[in-house]
mmCIF file of C-alpha atoms in Angstrom:
data_model
loop_
_atom_site.group_PDB
_atom_site.id
_atom_site.type_symbol
_atom_site.label_atom_id
_atom_site.label_comp_id
_atom_site.label_asym_id
_atom_site.label_seq_id
_atom_site.Cartn_x
_atom_site.Cartn_y
_atom_site.Cartn_z
ATOM 1 C CA MET A 1 -108.937 -18.704 -258.026
ATOM 2 C CA SER A 2 -109.663 -16.910 -261.314
ATOM 3 C CA ARG A 3 -110.943 -13.364 -261.545
ATOM 4 C CA ARG A 4 -114.348 -14.710 -262.617
ATOM 5 C CA GLY A 5 -114.443 -17.063 -259.634
ATOM 6 C CA LEU A 6 -113.568 -14.266 -257.213
ATOM 7 C CA ALA A 7 -116.292 -12.087 -258.718
ATOM 8 C CA ALA A 8 -118.852 -14.869 -258.292
ATOM 9 C CA VAL A 9 -117.855 -15.380 -254.645
ATOM 10 C CA ALA A 10 -118.014 -11.636 -253.965
ATOM 11 C CA SER A 11 -121.472 -11.457 -255.562
ATOM 12 C CA VAL A 12 -122.802 -14.300 -253.409
ATOM 13 C CA LEU A 13 -121.293 -12.790 -250.258
ATOM 14 C CA ASP A 14 -122.771 -9.414 -251.145
ATOM 15 C CA GLN A 15 -126.228 -10.927 -251.577
ATOM 16 C CA ALA A 16 -125.779 -12.769 -248.292
ATOM 17 C CA ALA A 17 -124.835 -9.513 -246.525
ATOM 18 C CA SER A 18 -127.883 -7.766 -247.971
ATOM 19 C CA SER A 19 -130.187 -10.634 -246.987
ATOM 20 C CA ALA A 20 -128.695 -10.783 -243.488
ATOM 21 C CA THR A 21 -129.312 -7.055 -243.088
ATOM 22 C CA ASN A 22 -132.989 -7.439 -243.984
ATOM 23 C CA ILE A 23 -133.460 -10.405 -241.634
ATOM 24 C CA LEU A 24 -131.685 -8.752 -238.690
ATOM 25 C CA VAL A 25 -133.605 -5.503 -239.138
ATOM 26 C CA LEU A 26 -136.906 -7.357 -238.766
ATOM 27 C CA VAL A 27 -135.672 -9.459 -235.837
ATOM 28 C CA LEU A 28 -134.341 -6.441 -233.935
ATOM 29 C CA ALA A 29 -137.439 -4.369 -234.669
ATOM 30 C CA ALA A 30 -139.631 -7.179 -233.371
ATOM 31 C CA ARG A 31 -137.591 -7.410 -230.161
ATOM 32 C CA LEU A 32 -137.671 -3.651 -229.543
ATOM 33 C CA SER A 33 -141.290 -2.930 -230.469
ATOM 34 C CA SER A 34 -144.649 -3.599 -228.929
ATOM 35 C CA ALA A 35 -146.996 -5.798 -230.951
ATOM 36 C CA ALA A 36 -148.755 -2.723 -232.360
ATOM 37 C CA GLY A 37 -145.449 -0.975 -233.046
ATOM 38 C CA PHE A 38 -144.038 -3.942 -234.923
ATOM 39 C CA ALA A 39 -147.230 -4.143 -236.977
ATOM 40 C CA ASP A 40 -146.660 -0.533 -238.062
ATOM 41 C CA PHE A 41 -142.985 -1.191 -238.745
ATOM 42 C CA SER A 42 -143.790 -4.337 -240.736
ATOM 43 C CA MET A 43 -146.326 -2.475 -242.883
ATOM 44 C CA VAL A 44 -143.781 0.220 -243.686
ATOM 45 C CA TYR A 45 -141.044 -2.339 -244.328
ATOM 46 C CA VAL A 46 -143.275 -4.273 -246.719
ATOM 47 C CA THR A 47 -143.897 -0.995 -248.565
ATOM 48 C CA PHE A 48 -140.152 -0.444 -248.781
ATOM 49 C CA THR A 49 -139.597 -4.016 -249.984
ATOM 50 C CA VAL A 50 -142.057 -3.506 -252.835
ATOM 51 C CA LEU A 51 -140.417 -0.208 -253.826
ATOM 52 C CA LEU A 52 -137.001 -1.873 -253.649
ATOM 53 C CA GLY A 53 -138.175 -4.685 -255.931
ATOM 54 C CA LEU A 54 -139.652 -2.231 -258.425
ATOM 55 C CA ASN A 55 -136.409 -0.264 -258.544
ATOM 56 C CA MET A 56 -134.420 -3.476 -258.971
ATOM 57 C CA ALA A 57 -136.630 -4.511 -261.887
ATOM 58 C CA TYR A 58 -136.866 -1.117 -263.602
ATOM 59 C CA VAL A 59 -133.291 0.074 -263.113
ATOM 60 C CA GLY A 60 -131.061 -2.644 -261.684
ATOM 61 C CA GLN A 61 -131.883 -5.431 -264.139
ATOM 62 C CA THR A 62 -131.289 -3.186 -267.143
ATOM 63 C CA VAL A 63 -127.972 -1.977 -265.734
ATOM 64 C CA VAL A 64 -126.506 -5.477 -265.304
ATOM 65 C CA LEU A 65 -127.425 -6.318 -268.909
ATOM 66 C CA GLU A 66 -125.525 -3.305 -270.256
ATOM 67 C CA LYS A 67 -121.946 -3.452 -271.472
ATOM 68 C CA GLY A 68 -119.680 -1.673 -273.873
ATOM 69 C CA GLU A 69 -118.722 1.966 -274.152
ATOM 70 C CA ARG A 70 -121.994 3.243 -272.680
ATOM 71 C CA LEU A 71 -121.657 1.331 -269.426
ATOM 72 C CA THR A 72 -120.201 4.158 -267.353
ATOM 73 C CA SER A 73 -122.875 6.552 -268.563
ATOM 74 C CA VAL A 74 -125.595 3.981 -267.830
ATOM 75 C CA CYS A 75 -124.306 3.480 -264.273
ATOM 76 C CA ARG A 76 -124.161 7.206 -263.592
ATOM 77 C CA SER A 77 -127.622 7.695 -265.092
ATOM 78 C CA ALA A 78 -129.051 4.797 -263.047
ATOM 79 C CA VAL A 79 -127.865 6.362 -259.790
ATOM 80 C CA ALA A 80 -129.262 9.760 -260.783
ATOM 81 C CA PHE A 81 -132.617 8.320 -261.871
ATOM 82 C CA THR A 82 -132.947 6.239 -258.697
ATOM 83 C CA ALA A 83 -132.240 9.312 -256.562
ATOM 84 C CA ALA A 84 -134.774 11.426 -258.490
ATOM 85 C CA ALA A 85 -137.506 8.770 -258.526
ATOM 86 C CA ALA A 86 -136.979 7.952 -254.843
ATOM 87 C CA GLY A 87 -137.190 11.652 -254.042
ATOM 88 C CA VAL A 88 -140.546 11.963 -255.789
ATOM 89 C CA VAL A 89 -141.944 8.842 -254.100
ATOM 90 C CA GLY A 90 -140.498 10.038 -250.799
ATOM 91 C CA VAL A 91 -142.409 13.318 -251.046
ATOM 92 C CA VAL A 92 -145.626 11.373 -251.708
ATOM 93 C CA LEU A 93 -144.985 9.169 -248.669
ATOM 94 C CA VAL A 94 -144.352 12.219 -246.476
ATOM 95 C CA LEU A 95 -147.664 13.731 -247.573
ATOM 96 C CA VAL A 96 -149.480 10.443 -246.966
ATOM 97 C CA GLY A 97 -147.837 10.165 -243.561
ATOM 98 C CA LEU A 98 -149.068 13.633 -242.618
ATOM 99 C CA LEU A 99 -152.608 12.577 -243.478
ATOM 100 C CA LEU A 100 -152.552 9.256 -241.603
ATOM 101 C CA PRO A 101 -153.282 9.360 -237.875
ATOM 102 C CA GLY A 102 -151.019 8.369 -235.013
ATOM 103 C CA ALA A 103 -147.924 6.191 -235.057
ATOM 104 C CA THR A 104 -148.699 4.737 -238.478
ATOM 105 C CA GLY A 105 -148.547 8.172 -240.067
ATOM 106 C CA TRP A 106 -145.206 8.960 -238.438
ATOM 107 C CA ALA A 107 -143.758 5.651 -239.634
ATOM 108 C CA VAL A 108 -144.839 6.308 -243.237
ATOM 109 C CA LEU A 109 -143.492 9.868 -243.021
ATOM 110 C CA ALA A 110 -140.150 8.524 -241.749
ATOM 111 C CA LEU A 111 -139.946 6.113 -244.695
ATOM 112 C CA GLY A 112 -140.485 9.020 -247.085
ATOM 113 C CA LEU A 113 -137.584 10.905 -245.511
ATOM 114 C CA VAL A 114 -135.064 8.045 -245.689
ATOM 115 C CA LEU A 115 -136.194 6.396 -248.937
ATOM 116 C CA PRO A 116 -133.765 8.210 -251.319
ATOM 117 C CA PRO A 117 -130.507 7.294 -249.516
ATOM 118 C CA VAL A 118 -131.653 3.725 -248.848
ATOM 119 C CA LEU A 119 -132.719 3.034 -252.448
ATOM 120 C CA VAL A 120 -129.630 4.672 -253.962
ATOM 121 C CA GLN A 121 -127.345 2.710 -251.632
ATOM 122 C CA ASP A 122 -128.952 -0.574 -252.687
ATOM 123 C CA GLY A 123 -128.938 0.406 -256.361
ATOM 124 C CA LEU A 124 -125.164 0.863 -256.347
ATOM 125 C CA ARG A 125 -124.850 -2.925 -256.101
ATOM 126 C CA TYR A 126 -126.038 -3.313 -259.689
ATOM 127 C CA CYS A 127 -123.635 -0.692 -260.976
ATOM 128 C CA PHE A 128 -120.691 -2.465 -259.365
ATOM 129 C CA SER A 129 -121.898 -5.777 -260.768
ATOM 130 C CA ALA A 130 -122.117 -4.360 -264.296
ATOM 131 C CA LEU A 131 -118.651 -2.833 -263.888
ATOM 132 C CA ARG A 132 -117.378 -6.269 -262.769
ATOM 133 C CA THR A 133 -116.278 -4.988 -259.370
ATOM 134 C CA PRO A 134 -118.696 -6.790 -257.007
ATOM 135 C CA GLU A 135 -116.123 -6.645 -254.221
ATOM 136 C CA ARG A 136 -116.885 -2.910 -253.958
ATOM 137 C CA ALA A 137 -120.581 -3.668 -253.516
ATOM 138 C CA LEU A 138 -119.621 -6.187 -250.840
ATOM 139 C CA ALA A 139 -117.582 -3.540 -249.002
ATOM 140 C CA ALA A 140 -120.488 -1.070 -248.994
ATOM 141 C CA ASP A 141 -123.117 -3.659 -248.002
ATOM 142 C CA ALA A 142 -120.892 -5.063 -245.255
ATOM 143 C CA LEU A 143 -120.554 -1.532 -243.856
ATOM 144 C CA ARG A 144 -124.347 -1.201 -244.077
ATOM 145 C CA LEU A 145 -124.750 -4.353 -242.001
ATOM 146 C CA VAL A 146 -122.137 -3.220 -239.481
ATOM 147 C CA CYS A 147 -123.878 0.149 -239.041
ATOM 148 C CA VAL A 148 -127.538 -0.867 -238.874
ATOM 149 C CA VAL A 149 -127.247 -3.569 -236.208
ATOM 150 C CA PRO A 150 -125.635 -1.454 -233.447
ATOM 151 C CA ALA A 151 -127.781 1.533 -234.425
ATOM 152 C CA LEU A 152 -130.941 -0.472 -233.738
ATOM 153 C CA LEU A 153 -129.495 -2.163 -230.658
ATOM 154 C CA LEU A 154 -128.944 1.267 -229.102
ATOM 155 C CA GLN A 155 -132.648 2.100 -229.310
ATOM 156 C CA PRO A 156 -134.742 1.813 -226.152
ATOM 157 C CA GLU A 157 -137.238 -0.981 -225.705
ATOM 158 C CA GLY A 158 -140.676 0.084 -226.852
ATOM 159 C CA ALA A 159 -139.280 2.541 -229.438
ATOM 160 C CA SER A 160 -141.890 3.760 -231.901
ATOM 161 C CA ALA A 161 -142.047 2.451 -235.459
ATOM 162 C CA GLY A 162 -141.244 5.922 -236.810
ATOM 163 C CA ARG A 163 -138.081 6.144 -234.733
ATOM 164 C CA LEU A 164 -136.932 2.688 -235.799
ATOM 165 C CA VAL A 165 -137.546 3.503 -239.468
ATOM 166 C CA LEU A 166 -135.537 6.727 -239.153
ATOM 167 C CA VAL A 167 -132.628 4.970 -237.437
ATOM 168 C CA TRP A 168 -132.688 2.144 -239.964
ATOM 169 C CA GLY A 169 -132.673 4.579 -242.890
ATOM 170 C CA LEU A 170 -130.042 6.986 -241.553
ATOM 171 C CA SER A 171 -127.716 4.073 -240.800
ATOM 172 C CA ALA A 172 -127.409 3.629 -244.589
ATOM 173 C CA LEU A 173 -125.601 6.982 -244.987
ATOM 174 C CA PRO A 174 -122.054 5.672 -244.281
ATOM 175 C CA ALA A 175 -122.533 2.805 -246.762
ATOM 176 C CA LEU A 176 -123.985 5.226 -249.313
ATOM 177 C CA ALA A 177 -120.999 7.547 -248.934
ATOM 178 C CA LEU A 178 -118.556 4.646 -249.323
ATOM 179 C CA GLY A 179 -120.419 3.301 -252.352
ATOM 180 C CA LEU A 180 -120.447 6.662 -254.119
ATOM 181 C CA LEU A 181 -116.755 7.125 -253.320
ATOM 182 C CA LEU A 182 -115.923 3.724 -254.822
ATOM 183 C CA LEU A 183 -118.106 4.356 -257.873
ATOM 184 C CA ARG A 184 -116.826 7.845 -258.605
ATOM 185 C CA PRO A 185 -113.544 6.890 -260.373
ATOM 186 C CA ALA A 186 -115.409 4.605 -262.785
ATOM 187 C CA VAL A 187 -118.070 7.148 -263.829
ATOM 188 C CA ARG A 188 -116.128 10.410 -263.620
ATOM 189 C CA GLY A 189 -116.791 12.453 -266.745
ATOM 190 C CA ALA A 190 -119.592 10.171 -268.014
ATOM 191 C CA ALA A 191 -122.819 11.716 -269.279
ATOM 192 C CA THR A 192 -126.047 11.533 -267.274
ATOM 193 C CA GLU A 193 -129.104 10.602 -269.343
ATOM 194 C CA LEU A 194 -132.480 10.313 -267.615
ATOM 195 C CA ARG A 195 -134.650 10.435 -270.718
ATOM 196 C CA PRO A 196 -134.214 6.727 -271.674
ATOM 197 C CA TYR A 197 -135.837 5.710 -268.360
ATOM 198 C CA LEU A 198 -138.926 7.730 -269.205
ATOM 199 C CA ARG A 199 -139.165 6.564 -272.804
ATOM 200 C CA ARG A 200 -141.859 4.125 -273.872
ATOM 201 C CA GLY A 201 -140.366 0.701 -274.554
ATOM 202 C CA HIS A 202 -137.663 0.923 -271.887
ATOM 203 C CA LEU A 203 -136.680 -2.676 -271.108
ATOM 204 C CA GLY A 204 -137.236 -2.130 -267.396
ATOM 205 C CA GLN A 205 -140.969 -1.795 -268.035
ATOM 206 C CA ARG A 206 -141.108 -5.471 -269.005
ATOM 207 C CA PHE A 207 -139.105 -6.457 -265.935
ATOM 208 C CA VAL A 208 -141.497 -4.504 -263.701
ATOM 209 C CA VAL A 209 -144.407 -6.516 -265.114
ATOM 210 C CA GLU A 210 -142.476 -9.726 -264.439
ATOM 211 C CA PHE A 211 -141.813 -8.604 -260.872
ATOM 212 C CA ALA A 212 -145.447 -7.667 -260.334
ATOM 213 C CA VAL A 213 -146.730 -10.959 -261.753
ATOM 214 C CA GLY A 214 -144.216 -13.080 -259.834
ATOM 215 C CA ASN A 215 -144.826 -11.383 -256.499
ATOM 216 C CA GLY A 216 -148.538 -10.949 -257.093
ATOM 217 C CA SER A 217 -149.030 -14.609 -257.931
ATOM 218 C CA SER A 218 -147.125 -15.750 -254.838
ATOM 219 C CA GLN A 219 -149.233 -13.481 -252.631
ATOM 220 C CA LEU A 220 -152.371 -14.720 -254.392
ATOM 221 C CA ALA A 221 -151.304 -18.304 -253.744
ATOM 222 C CA VAL A 222 -150.814 -17.637 -250.039
ATOM 223 C CA LEU A 223 -154.125 -15.806 -249.776
ATOM 224 C CA GLY A 224 -155.936 -18.518 -251.699
ATOM 225 C CA LEU A 225 -154.436 -21.282 -249.596
ATOM 226 C CA GLY A 226 -155.296 -19.341 -246.449
ATOM 227 C CA VAL A 227 -158.951 -19.282 -247.486
ATOM 228 C CA PHE A 228 -159.184 -23.060 -247.949
ATOM 229 C CA ALA A 229 -156.450 -24.434 -245.681
ATOM 230 C CA THR A 230 -155.962 -24.532 -241.937
ATOM 231 C CA PRO A 231 -153.391 -22.183 -240.349
ATOM 232 C CA LEU A 232 -151.253 -25.254 -239.611
ATOM 233 C CA ALA A 233 -151.103 -26.128 -243.311
ATOM 234 C CA VAL A 234 -150.090 -22.595 -244.310
ATOM 235 C CA GLY A 235 -147.515 -22.459 -241.510
ATOM 236 C CA ALA A 236 -146.068 -25.815 -242.544
ATOM 237 C CA LEU A 237 -145.652 -24.684 -246.146
ATOM 238 C CA ARG A 238 -144.049 -21.397 -245.091
ATOM 239 C CA GLY A 239 -141.823 -23.188 -242.587
ATOM 240 C CA ALA A 240 -140.560 -25.647 -245.204
ATOM 241 C CA THR A 241 -139.691 -22.888 -247.673
ATOM 242 C CA THR A 242 -138.051 -20.790 -244.944
ATOM 243 C CA LEU A 243 -135.523 -23.584 -244.355
ATOM 244 C CA PHE A 244 -134.307 -23.115 -247.929
ATOM 245 C CA GLY A 245 -133.373 -19.471 -247.315
ATOM 246 C CA PRO A 246 -129.636 -19.996 -248.099
ATOM 247 C CA LEU A 247 -130.562 -21.216 -251.573
ATOM 248 C CA ASN A 248 -132.691 -18.131 -252.121
ATOM 249 C CA VAL A 249 -129.505 -16.114 -251.612
ATOM 250 C CA LEU A 250 -127.807 -18.056 -254.421
ATOM 251 C CA PHE A 251 -130.805 -17.762 -256.751
ATOM 252 C CA ASN A 252 -131.061 -14.026 -256.136
ATOM 253 C CA SER A 253 -127.334 -13.656 -256.796
ATOM 254 C CA ALA A 254 -127.678 -15.480 -260.106
ATOM 255 C CA ASN A 255 -130.590 -13.285 -261.174
ATOM 256 C CA ALA A 256 -129.106 -9.990 -260.034
ATOM 257 C CA PHE A 257 -125.424 -10.399 -260.769
ATOM 258 C CA GLY A 258 -125.176 -13.289 -263.227
ATOM 259 C CA PRO A 259 -125.696 -11.375 -266.512
ATOM 260 C CA PRO A 260 -122.339 -9.515 -266.486
ATOM 261 C CA VAL A 261 -120.480 -12.783 -265.843
ATOM 262 C CA VAL A 262 -122.455 -14.907 -268.309
ATOM 263 C CA GLY A 263 -122.468 -12.162 -270.942
ATOM 264 C CA ARG A 264 -118.694 -12.489 -271.279
ATOM 265 C CA ALA A 265 -119.065 -15.957 -272.837
ATOM 266 C CA CYS A 266 -118.606 -16.159 -276.601
ATOM 267 C CA GLY A 267 -121.729 -16.918 -278.611
ATOM 268 C CA LYS A 268 -124.924 -18.733 -277.713
ATOM 269 C CA ARG A 269 -123.135 -22.031 -277.136
ATOM 270 C CA GLY A 270 -120.729 -20.451 -274.665
ATOM 271 C CA VAL A 271 -123.557 -18.804 -272.729
ATOM 272 C CA VAL A 272 -125.681 -21.974 -272.640
ATOM 273 C CA ARG A 273 -122.720 -24.133 -271.609
ATOM 274 C CA LEU A 274 -121.973 -21.813 -268.682
ATOM 275 C CA THR A 275 -125.568 -21.456 -267.521
ATOM 276 C CA LEU A 276 -126.199 -25.212 -267.808
ATOM 277 C CA LEU A 277 -123.196 -25.775 -265.563
ATOM 278 C CA MET A 278 -124.539 -23.205 -263.093
ATOM 279 C CA GLY A 279 -128.035 -24.689 -263.257
ATOM 280 C CA GLY A 280 -126.745 -28.192 -262.653
ATOM 281 C CA ALA A 281 -124.727 -27.021 -259.657
ATOM 282 C CA LEU A 282 -127.757 -25.205 -258.176
ATOM 283 C CA ALA A 283 -129.967 -28.258 -258.780
ATOM 284 C CA VAL A 284 -127.518 -30.537 -256.963
ATOM 285 C CA LEU A 285 -127.287 -28.029 -254.108
ATOM 286 C CA GLY A 286 -131.074 -27.859 -253.871
ATOM 287 C CA ALA A 287 -131.478 -31.610 -253.747
ATOM 288 C CA GLY A 288 -128.573 -31.998 -251.328
ATOM 289 C CA TRP A 289 -129.858 -29.273 -248.996
ATOM 290 C CA GLY A 290 -133.265 -30.921 -248.990
ATOM 291 C CA ALA A 291 -131.697 -34.281 -248.118
ATOM 292 C CA VAL A 292 -129.709 -32.737 -245.252
ATOM 293 C CA LEU A 293 -132.825 -31.098 -243.827
ATOM 294 C CA TYR A 294 -134.849 -34.300 -244.166
ATOM 295 C CA ALA A 295 -132.161 -36.197 -242.244
ATOM 296 C CA LEU A 296 -132.142 -33.749 -239.321
ATOM 297 C CA PRO A 297 -133.161 -35.217 -235.955
ATOM 298 C CA ASP A 298 -136.492 -33.974 -234.652
ATOM 299 C CA SER A 299 -134.753 -32.264 -231.725
ATOM 300 C CA VAL A 300 -132.711 -30.094 -234.102
ATOM 301 C CA GLY A 301 -135.719 -29.422 -236.311
ATOM 302 C CA ARG A 302 -137.771 -28.243 -233.359
ATOM 303 C CA GLN A 303 -135.033 -25.784 -232.449
ATOM 304 C CA LEU A 304 -135.336 -24.338 -235.950
ATOM 305 C CA LEU A 305 -139.119 -24.217 -236.387
ATOM 306 C CA GLY A 306 -140.584 -25.099 -232.995
ATOM 307 C CA ASP A 307 -143.931 -26.857 -233.120
ATOM 308 C CA THR A 308 -144.175 -26.252 -236.881
ATOM 309 C CA TRP A 309 -141.294 -28.675 -237.530
ATOM 310 C CA THR A 310 -143.326 -31.884 -237.578
ATOM 311 C CA ALA A 311 -145.715 -30.641 -240.252
ATOM 312 C CA ALA A 312 -142.969 -28.884 -242.233
ATOM 313 C CA ALA A 313 -140.669 -31.931 -242.202
ATOM 314 C CA ALA A 314 -143.283 -33.961 -244.086
ATOM 315 C CA LEU A 315 -143.080 -31.419 -246.937
ATOM 316 C CA LEU A 316 -139.294 -31.405 -247.280
ATOM 317 C CA PRO A 317 -139.132 -33.987 -250.129
ATOM 318 C CA ALA A 318 -141.515 -31.886 -252.225
ATOM 319 C CA THR A 319 -139.844 -28.595 -251.315
ATOM 320 C CA GLY A 320 -136.406 -30.070 -251.964
ATOM 321 C CA ALA A 321 -137.551 -31.214 -255.407
ATOM 322 C CA GLN A 322 -138.983 -27.758 -256.036
ATOM 323 C CA TYR A 323 -135.707 -26.034 -255.203
ATOM 324 C CA ALA A 324 -133.719 -28.507 -257.297
ATOM 325 C CA VAL A 325 -135.707 -27.687 -260.432
ATOM 326 C CA MET A 326 -135.784 -23.997 -259.457
ATOM 327 C CA GLY A 327 -132.009 -24.004 -259.876
ATOM 328 C CA LEU A 328 -132.417 -25.153 -263.470
ATOM 329 C CA GLY A 329 -135.260 -22.706 -264.057
ATOM 330 C CA THR A 330 -133.322 -19.766 -262.626
ATOM 331 C CA CYS A 331 -130.459 -20.412 -265.013
ATOM 332 C CA ALA A 332 -132.820 -20.865 -267.962
ATOM 333 C CA LEU A 333 -134.233 -17.392 -267.273
ATOM 334 C CA LEU A 334 -130.702 -16.066 -266.813
ATOM 335 C CA THR A 335 -129.778 -17.454 -270.247
ATOM 336 C CA LEU A 336 -132.769 -15.747 -271.830
ATOM 337 C CA ARG A 337 -131.969 -12.485 -270.026
ATOM 338 C CA VAL A 338 -128.540 -12.452 -271.658
ATOM 339 C CA LEU A 339 -129.522 -13.711 -275.133
ATOM 340 C CA ASN A 340 -133.004 -12.208 -275.536
ATOM 341 C CA PRO A 341 -134.345 -10.223 -272.534
ATOM 342 C CA LYS A 342 -137.802 -9.826 -274.056
ATOM 343 C CA ALA A 343 -138.348 -13.602 -274.063
ATOM 344 C CA THR A 344 -138.813 -13.920 -270.289
ATOM 345 C CA LEU A 345 -142.046 -11.967 -269.744
ATOM 346 C CA SER A 346 -144.455 -14.512 -271.238
ATOM 347 C CA LEU A 347 -142.765 -17.353 -269.339
ATOM 348 C CA GLN A 348 -143.060 -15.515 -266.043
ATOM 349 C CA VAL A 349 -146.722 -14.658 -266.561
ATOM 350 C CA VAL A 350 -147.901 -18.071 -267.760
ATOM 351 C CA PHE A 351 -145.970 -20.264 -265.338
ATOM 352 C CA SER A 352 -146.415 -18.058 -262.270
ATOM 353 C CA LEU A 353 -150.168 -18.344 -262.744
ATOM 354 C CA LEU A 354 -149.832 -22.074 -263.471
ATOM 355 C CA SER A 355 -147.984 -22.546 -260.166
ATOM 356 C CA VAL A 356 -150.840 -20.857 -258.315
ATOM 357 C CA GLY A 357 -153.341 -23.201 -259.949
ATOM 358 C CA LEU A 358 -151.230 -26.275 -259.212
ATOM 359 C CA LEU A 359 -150.760 -25.249 -255.586
ATOM 360 C CA LEU A 360 -154.485 -24.760 -255.011
ATOM 361 C CA GLY A 361 -155.435 -27.831 -257.058
ATOM 362 C CA GLY A 362 -152.868 -29.952 -255.246
ATOM 363 C CA TYR A 363 -154.246 -28.877 -251.897
ATOM 364 C CA ALA A 364 -157.815 -29.611 -252.978
ATOM 365 C CA ALA A 365 -156.841 -33.128 -254.065
ATOM 366 C CA TRP A 366 -154.158 -34.221 -251.570
ATOM 367 C CA GLY A 367 -153.969 -31.632 -248.804
ATOM 368 C CA VAL A 368 -150.898 -29.610 -247.888
ATOM 369 C CA ALA A 369 -148.545 -32.255 -249.313
ATOM 370 C CA GLY A 370 -150.371 -31.912 -252.632
ATOM 371 C CA ALA A 371 -149.915 -28.133 -252.462
ATOM 372 C CA ALA A 372 -146.168 -28.559 -251.955
ATOM 373 C CA TRP A 373 -145.899 -31.018 -254.855
ATOM 374 C CA GLY A 374 -148.018 -28.668 -256.957
ATOM 375 C CA LEU A 375 -145.407 -25.944 -256.476
ATOM 376 C CA ALA A 376 -142.681 -28.422 -257.398
ATOM 377 C CA VAL A 377 -144.472 -29.431 -260.603
ATOM 378 C CA GLY A 378 -145.042 -25.772 -261.488
ATOM 379 C CA SER A 379 -141.345 -24.992 -261.023
ATOM 380 C CA ALA A 380 -140.393 -28.028 -263.141
ATOM 381 C CA ALA A 381 -142.741 -26.937 -265.935
ATOM 382 C CA LYS A 382 -141.312 -23.415 -265.849
ATOM 383 C CA ALA A 383 -137.741 -24.733 -266.015
ATOM 384 C CA ALA A 384 -138.562 -27.057 -268.926
ATOM 385 C CA ALA A 385 -140.327 -24.308 -270.858
ATOM 386 C CA GLY A 386 -137.407 -21.944 -270.214
ATOM 387 C CA TRP A 387 -134.843 -24.335 -271.649
ATOM 388 C CA VAL A 388 -137.083 -25.164 -274.614
ATOM 389 C CA ARG A 389 -137.230 -21.424 -275.332
ATOM 390 C CA VAL A 390 -133.429 -21.261 -275.077
ATOM 391 C CA VAL A 391 -133.001 -24.126 -277.562
ATOM 392 C CA ARG A 392 -135.349 -22.395 -280.023
ATOM 393 C CA LEU A 393 -133.469 -19.100 -279.961
ATOM 394 C CA PRO A 394 -131.671 -18.468 -283.258
ATOM 395 C CA VAL A 395 -127.897 -18.824 -283.203
ATOM 396 C CA PRO A 396 -126.314 -15.406 -283.904
ATOM 397 C CA PRO A 397 -123.401 -15.103 -286.335
ATOM 398 C CA VAL A 398 -120.082 -16.190 -284.834
ATOM 399 C CA THR A 399 -117.943 -13.229 -283.748
ATOM 400 C CA ALA A 400 -114.537 -12.904 -282.161
ATOM 401 C CA GLY A 401 -115.869 -11.096 -279.097
ATOM 402 C CA PRO A 402 -118.573 -11.708 -276.515
ATOM 403 C CA MET A 403 -122.303 -11.672 -277.125
ATOM 404 C CA PRO A 404 -123.797 -8.455 -278.574
ATOM 405 C CA ASP A 405 -125.448 -6.154 -276.085
ATOM 406 C CA PRO A 406 -129.192 -7.021 -275.881
ATOM 407 C CA VAL A 407 -130.072 -3.771 -274.106
ATOM 408 C CA THR A 408 -128.472 -1.579 -276.767
ATOM 409 C CA GLU A 409 -129.980 -3.698 -279.556
ATOM 410 C CA SER A 410 -133.484 -3.471 -278.097
ATOM 411 C CA ARG A 411 -133.042 0.263 -277.565
ATOM 412 C CA GLY A 412 -131.971 0.708 -281.163
ATOM 413 C CA ALA A 413 -134.867 -1.397 -282.426
ATOM 414 C CA ALA A 414 -137.283 0.751 -280.440
#
């Protein structure tokens, strides 16, 4: 297998390890906690998830787009900025936790204490991706998974949310130490520059808006459907999408770690050829996974989703179609990220809101099946618009090397 192929496999495995960690943390916390305790833990974990997504958008996405002589300095600066920003937010959370009453306050306070090491440990993944050493990220994230599971299993039944948050956060310290040790040789002697992250026009500001719109619209869709639909309909839609979790790992890997790999292609044609191949492969996987799920016997389906299976199974054709076109759409956005990062914001805003409208309109016209097909149509429209935008991008002058650095160019233009 080529070096590029090994890097792609390591990136997917790393994303899978990170996703498995998040899933197991919630499962173990639910098993150890009372209903009220898990509610507190879930609230804190949702807060962390939002902060993690914001850091990924503001820092991580700009790091993986960087290349050239400044890369080592950018990686070192990203780690320093993440640590500083997480420290500031952590202090705010500690103060808020002191003001909140009871177990909820202690859980928020605990998150404030562990936020810096947890965010920095996750942020190292993007540095390793940009440096084209994803196997080092995999080593650190695998250690994270190995540490957090036994640490939580050792906690007594009925443990408070604050205690579980502290244990979960402190279990990241070995992985953080390993990650910093593996990163150190690559960034030794590089300059640390925090000012670009505070400057108006920093590319991460656009990615934060995209993250907010994408996540906000999905939450709005769920809330809107919950107002009009029955709980069974909402559960069926969530159950159907949950079954496609393995594909979410691949899509997240493409978004987070694809730019350094794709950016090595020569010229626009080379980038588009590679991302079209990736998009086609993801589309086939999406359709194939949907077909496999649809063919499952009811007995197997009930073991996966329980009583929700019957309603969710009826939505699998629509959800499978949605994930097939999502593969093409993901790679269209990846192409734009590499060729022109500023071109993705308008697409995300317009078509995320369109998907919400199609979901609600589909439910109003044809019930929960209409809602599922509405999401599929919205994803197809987003993919089509993304590739149309790619086709319309001007072809840069042919050079002997890889594509010019879009982050440096946008920084210079600013």
